[in-house]
PDB file of C-alpha atoms in Angstrom:
ATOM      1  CA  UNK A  67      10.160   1.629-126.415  1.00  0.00           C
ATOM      2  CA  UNK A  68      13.391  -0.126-127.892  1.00  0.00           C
ATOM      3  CA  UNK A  69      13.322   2.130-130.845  1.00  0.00           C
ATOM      4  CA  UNK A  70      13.633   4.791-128.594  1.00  0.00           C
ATOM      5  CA  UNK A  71      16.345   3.297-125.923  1.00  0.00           C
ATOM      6  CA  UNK A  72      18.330   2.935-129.478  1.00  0.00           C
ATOM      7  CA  UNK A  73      17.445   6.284-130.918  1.00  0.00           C
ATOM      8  CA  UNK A  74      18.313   8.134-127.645  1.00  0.00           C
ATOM      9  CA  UNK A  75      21.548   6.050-127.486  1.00  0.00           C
ATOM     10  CA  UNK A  76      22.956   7.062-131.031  1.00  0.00           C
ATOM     11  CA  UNK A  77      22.002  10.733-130.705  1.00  0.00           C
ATOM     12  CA  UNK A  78      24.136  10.448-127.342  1.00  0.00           C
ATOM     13  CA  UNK A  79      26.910   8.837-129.155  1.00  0.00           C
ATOM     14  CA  UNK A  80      27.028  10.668-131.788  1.00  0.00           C
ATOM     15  CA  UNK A  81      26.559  14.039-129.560  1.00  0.00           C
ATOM     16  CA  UNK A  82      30.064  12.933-127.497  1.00  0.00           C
ATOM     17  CA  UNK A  83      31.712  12.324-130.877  1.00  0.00           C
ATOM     18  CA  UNK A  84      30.961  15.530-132.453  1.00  0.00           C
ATOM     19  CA  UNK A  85      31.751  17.431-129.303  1.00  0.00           C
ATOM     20  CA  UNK A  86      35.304  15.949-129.362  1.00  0.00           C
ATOM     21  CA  UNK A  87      35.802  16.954-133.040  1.00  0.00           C
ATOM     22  CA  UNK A  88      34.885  20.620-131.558  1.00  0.00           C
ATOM     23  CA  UNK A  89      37.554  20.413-129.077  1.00  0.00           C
ATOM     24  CA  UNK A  90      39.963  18.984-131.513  1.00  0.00           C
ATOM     25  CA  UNK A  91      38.966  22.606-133.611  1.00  0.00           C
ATOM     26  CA  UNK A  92      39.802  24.460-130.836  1.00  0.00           C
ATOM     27  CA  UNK A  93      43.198  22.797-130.247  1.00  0.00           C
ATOM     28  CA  UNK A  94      42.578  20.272-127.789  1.00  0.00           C
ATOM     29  CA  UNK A  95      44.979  17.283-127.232  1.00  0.00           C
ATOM     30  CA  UNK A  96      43.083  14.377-125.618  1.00  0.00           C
ATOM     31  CA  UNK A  97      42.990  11.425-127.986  1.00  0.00           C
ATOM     32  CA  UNK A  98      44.088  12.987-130.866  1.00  0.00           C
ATOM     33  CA  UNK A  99      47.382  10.557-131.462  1.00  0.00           C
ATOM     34  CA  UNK A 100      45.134   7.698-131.635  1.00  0.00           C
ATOM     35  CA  UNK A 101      42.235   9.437-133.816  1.00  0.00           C
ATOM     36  CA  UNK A 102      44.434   9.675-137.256  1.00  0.00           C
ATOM     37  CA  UNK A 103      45.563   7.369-139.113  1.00  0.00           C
ATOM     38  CA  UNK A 104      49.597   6.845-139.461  1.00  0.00           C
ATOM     39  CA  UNK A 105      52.137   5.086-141.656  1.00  0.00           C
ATOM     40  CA  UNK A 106      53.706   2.130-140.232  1.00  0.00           C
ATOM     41  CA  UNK A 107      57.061   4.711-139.447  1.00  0.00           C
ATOM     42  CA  UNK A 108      54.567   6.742-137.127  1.00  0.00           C
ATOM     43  CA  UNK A 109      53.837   9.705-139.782  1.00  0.00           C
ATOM     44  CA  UNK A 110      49.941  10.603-140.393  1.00  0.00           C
ATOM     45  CA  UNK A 111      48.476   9.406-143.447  1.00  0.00           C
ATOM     46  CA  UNK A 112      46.233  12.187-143.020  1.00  0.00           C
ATOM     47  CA  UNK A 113      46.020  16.343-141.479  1.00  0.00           C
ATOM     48  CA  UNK A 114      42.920  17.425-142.154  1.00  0.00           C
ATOM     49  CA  UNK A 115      42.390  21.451-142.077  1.00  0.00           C
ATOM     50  CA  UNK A 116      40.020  22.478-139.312  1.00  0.00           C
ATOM     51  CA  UNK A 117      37.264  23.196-141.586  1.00  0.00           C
ATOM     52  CA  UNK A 118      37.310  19.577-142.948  1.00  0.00           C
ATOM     53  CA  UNK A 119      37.022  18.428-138.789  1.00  0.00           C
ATOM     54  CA  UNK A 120      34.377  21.161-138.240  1.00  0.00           C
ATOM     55  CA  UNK A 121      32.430  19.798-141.112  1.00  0.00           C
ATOM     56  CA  UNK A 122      32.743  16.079-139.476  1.00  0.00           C
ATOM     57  CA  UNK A 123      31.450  17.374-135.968  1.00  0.00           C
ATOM     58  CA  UNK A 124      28.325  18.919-137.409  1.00  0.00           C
ATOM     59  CA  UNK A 125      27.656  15.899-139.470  1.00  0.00           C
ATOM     60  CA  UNK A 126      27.951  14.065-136.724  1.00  0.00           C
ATOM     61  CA  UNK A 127      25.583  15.921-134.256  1.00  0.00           C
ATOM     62  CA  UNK A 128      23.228  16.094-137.160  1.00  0.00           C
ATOM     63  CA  UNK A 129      23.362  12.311-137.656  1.00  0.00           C
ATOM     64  CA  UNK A 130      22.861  12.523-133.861  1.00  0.00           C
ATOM     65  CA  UNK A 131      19.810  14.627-134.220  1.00  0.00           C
ATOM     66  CA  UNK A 132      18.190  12.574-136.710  1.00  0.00           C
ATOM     67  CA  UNK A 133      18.145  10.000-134.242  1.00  0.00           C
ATOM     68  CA  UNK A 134      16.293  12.304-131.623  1.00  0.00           C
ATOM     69  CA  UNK A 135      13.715  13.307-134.167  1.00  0.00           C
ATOM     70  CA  UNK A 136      13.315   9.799-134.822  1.00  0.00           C
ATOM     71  CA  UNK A 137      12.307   9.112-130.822  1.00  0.00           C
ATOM     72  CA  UNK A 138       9.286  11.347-131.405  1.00  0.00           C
ATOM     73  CA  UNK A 139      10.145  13.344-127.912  1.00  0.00           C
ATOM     74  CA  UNK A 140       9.135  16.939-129.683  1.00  0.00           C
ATOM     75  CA  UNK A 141       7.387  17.787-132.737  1.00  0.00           C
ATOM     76  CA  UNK A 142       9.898  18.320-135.426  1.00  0.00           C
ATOM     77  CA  UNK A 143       9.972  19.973-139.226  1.00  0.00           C
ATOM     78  CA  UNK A 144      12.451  17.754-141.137  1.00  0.00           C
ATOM     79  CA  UNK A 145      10.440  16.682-144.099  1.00  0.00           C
ATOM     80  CA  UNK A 146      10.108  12.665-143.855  1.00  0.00           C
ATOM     81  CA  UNK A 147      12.052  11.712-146.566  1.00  0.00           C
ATOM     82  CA  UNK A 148      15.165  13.261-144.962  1.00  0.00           C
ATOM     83  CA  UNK A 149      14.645  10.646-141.991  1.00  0.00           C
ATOM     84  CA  UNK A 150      13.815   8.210-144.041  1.00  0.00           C
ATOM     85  CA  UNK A 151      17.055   8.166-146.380  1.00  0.00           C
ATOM     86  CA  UNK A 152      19.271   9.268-143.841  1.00  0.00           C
ATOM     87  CA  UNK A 153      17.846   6.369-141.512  1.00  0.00           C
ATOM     88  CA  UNK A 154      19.193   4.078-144.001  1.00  0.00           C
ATOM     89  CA  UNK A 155      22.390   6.081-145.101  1.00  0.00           C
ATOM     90  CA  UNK A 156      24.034   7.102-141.702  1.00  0.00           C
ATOM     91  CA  UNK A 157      24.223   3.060-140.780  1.00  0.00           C
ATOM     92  CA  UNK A 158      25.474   2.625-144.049  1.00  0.00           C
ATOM     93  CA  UNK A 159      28.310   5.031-143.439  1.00  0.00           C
ATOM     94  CA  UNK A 160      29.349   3.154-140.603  1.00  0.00           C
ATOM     95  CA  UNK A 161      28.956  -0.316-142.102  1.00  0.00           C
ATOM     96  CA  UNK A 162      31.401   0.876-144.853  1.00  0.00           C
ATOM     97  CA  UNK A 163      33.533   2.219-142.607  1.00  0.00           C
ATOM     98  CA  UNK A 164      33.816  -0.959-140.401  1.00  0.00           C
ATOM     99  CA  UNK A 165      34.596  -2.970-143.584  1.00  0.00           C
ATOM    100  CA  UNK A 166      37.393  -0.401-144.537  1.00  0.00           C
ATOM    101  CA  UNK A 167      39.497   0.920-146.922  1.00  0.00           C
ATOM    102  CA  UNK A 168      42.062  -1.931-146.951  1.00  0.00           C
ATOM    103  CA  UNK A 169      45.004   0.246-145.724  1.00  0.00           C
ATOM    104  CA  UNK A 170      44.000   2.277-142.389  1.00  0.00           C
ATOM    105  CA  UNK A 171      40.931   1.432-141.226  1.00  0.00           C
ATOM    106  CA  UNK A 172      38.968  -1.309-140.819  1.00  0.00           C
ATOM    107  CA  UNK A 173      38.555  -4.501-140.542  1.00  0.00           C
ATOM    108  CA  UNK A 174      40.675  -5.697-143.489  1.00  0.00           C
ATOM    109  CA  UNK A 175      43.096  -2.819-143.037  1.00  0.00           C
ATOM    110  CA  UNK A 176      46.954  -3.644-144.100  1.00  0.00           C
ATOM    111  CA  UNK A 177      48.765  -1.646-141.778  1.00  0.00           C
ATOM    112  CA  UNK A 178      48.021  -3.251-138.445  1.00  0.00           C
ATOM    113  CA  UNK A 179      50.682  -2.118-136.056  1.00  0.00           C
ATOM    114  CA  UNK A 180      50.693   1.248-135.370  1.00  0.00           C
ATOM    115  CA  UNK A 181      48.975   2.596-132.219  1.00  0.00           C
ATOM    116  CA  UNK A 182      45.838   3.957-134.812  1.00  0.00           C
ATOM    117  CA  UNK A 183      45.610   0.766-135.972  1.00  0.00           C
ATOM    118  CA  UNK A 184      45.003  -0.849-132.425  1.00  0.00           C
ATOM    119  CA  UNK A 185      42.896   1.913-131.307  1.00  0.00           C
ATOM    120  CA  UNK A 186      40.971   1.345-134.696  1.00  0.00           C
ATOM    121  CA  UNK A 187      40.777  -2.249-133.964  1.00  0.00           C
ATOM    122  CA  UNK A 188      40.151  -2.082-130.080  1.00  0.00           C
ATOM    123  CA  UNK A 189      37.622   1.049-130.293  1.00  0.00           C
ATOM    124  CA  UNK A 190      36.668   2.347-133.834  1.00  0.00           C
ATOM    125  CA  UNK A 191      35.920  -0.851-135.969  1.00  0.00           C
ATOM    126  CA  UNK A 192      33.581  -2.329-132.395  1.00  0.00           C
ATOM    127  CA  UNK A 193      32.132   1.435-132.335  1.00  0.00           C
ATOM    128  CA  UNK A 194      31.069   1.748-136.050  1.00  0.00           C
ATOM    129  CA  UNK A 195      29.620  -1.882-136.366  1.00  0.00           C
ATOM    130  CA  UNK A 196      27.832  -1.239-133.822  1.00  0.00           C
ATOM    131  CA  UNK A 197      26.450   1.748-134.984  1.00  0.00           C
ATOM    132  CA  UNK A 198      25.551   0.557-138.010  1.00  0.00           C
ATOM    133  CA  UNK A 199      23.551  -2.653-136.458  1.00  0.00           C
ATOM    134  CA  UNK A 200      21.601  -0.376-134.521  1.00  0.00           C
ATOM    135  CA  UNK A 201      20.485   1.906-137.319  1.00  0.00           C
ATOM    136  CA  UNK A 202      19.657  -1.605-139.386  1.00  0.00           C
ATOM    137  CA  UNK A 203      17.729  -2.303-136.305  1.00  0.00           C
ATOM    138  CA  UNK A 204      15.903   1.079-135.920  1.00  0.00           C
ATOM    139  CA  UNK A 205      14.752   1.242-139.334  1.00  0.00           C
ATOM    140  CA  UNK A 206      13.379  -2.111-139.576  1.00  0.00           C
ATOM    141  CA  UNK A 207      11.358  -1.051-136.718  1.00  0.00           C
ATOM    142  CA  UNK A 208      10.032   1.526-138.314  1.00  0.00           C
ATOM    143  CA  UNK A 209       8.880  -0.864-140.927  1.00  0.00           C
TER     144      UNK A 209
END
């Protein structure tokens, strides 16, 4: 039953966070200042091409469909393996990307001040460990 509370709760997580990459594709605005990261003189350190955020989105609603498979709710095709691994990869991801590269993001990040860096700190970095903690604890259930 807590395996699938948890399950249920990433696939809706991760659901909401592709969808907003979608409307990022398709030019929406909301929260986009804060989703980038920037230089410490307000420039992004990044633009990534639509194709690059349309590839995020649908790895993200896949990652959030691996966790509805995993709930057992309807009969699914996705060879084992494939849930296995990615059970263990997608928290993974997110551990590494709580940790950080040491310049944007994370939690040893160097640039600290810029408003990506306190959304990052405030949202992201609480979001991904998270994440991460609850795939741990939805594979070693499966155990």
């Amino acid at each position: 039953m807590i395996q699938t509370i948890l399950s249920i709760s990433l696939f809706t997580i991760f659901t909401i966070i592709g969808f907003i990459h979608f409307y990022w594709i398709f030019g929406g605005k909301w929260g986009i200042n804060n989703a980038l990261p920037t230089e410490e003189n307000g420039e992004k350190a990044m633009k990534p091409a639509r194709i690059a955020t349309a590839i995020v989105a649908l790895g993200l609603i896949s990652f959030g469909l691996l966790y509805l498979v995993k709930t057992g709710i309807f009969n699914n095709q996705v060879p084992n393996w494939i849930i296995t691994y990615g059970g263990w990869i997608i928290p993974t991801i997110f551990i590494l990307r709580t940790i950080g590269d040491f310049k944007y993001v994370g939690l040893f990040k160097k640039i600290k001040h810029t408003d990506f860096a306190k959304a990052d700190t405030k949202l992201f970095v609480p979001l991904c460990l998270s994440i991460g903690i609850i795939g741990i604890i939805i594979q070693l259930m499966n155990k």
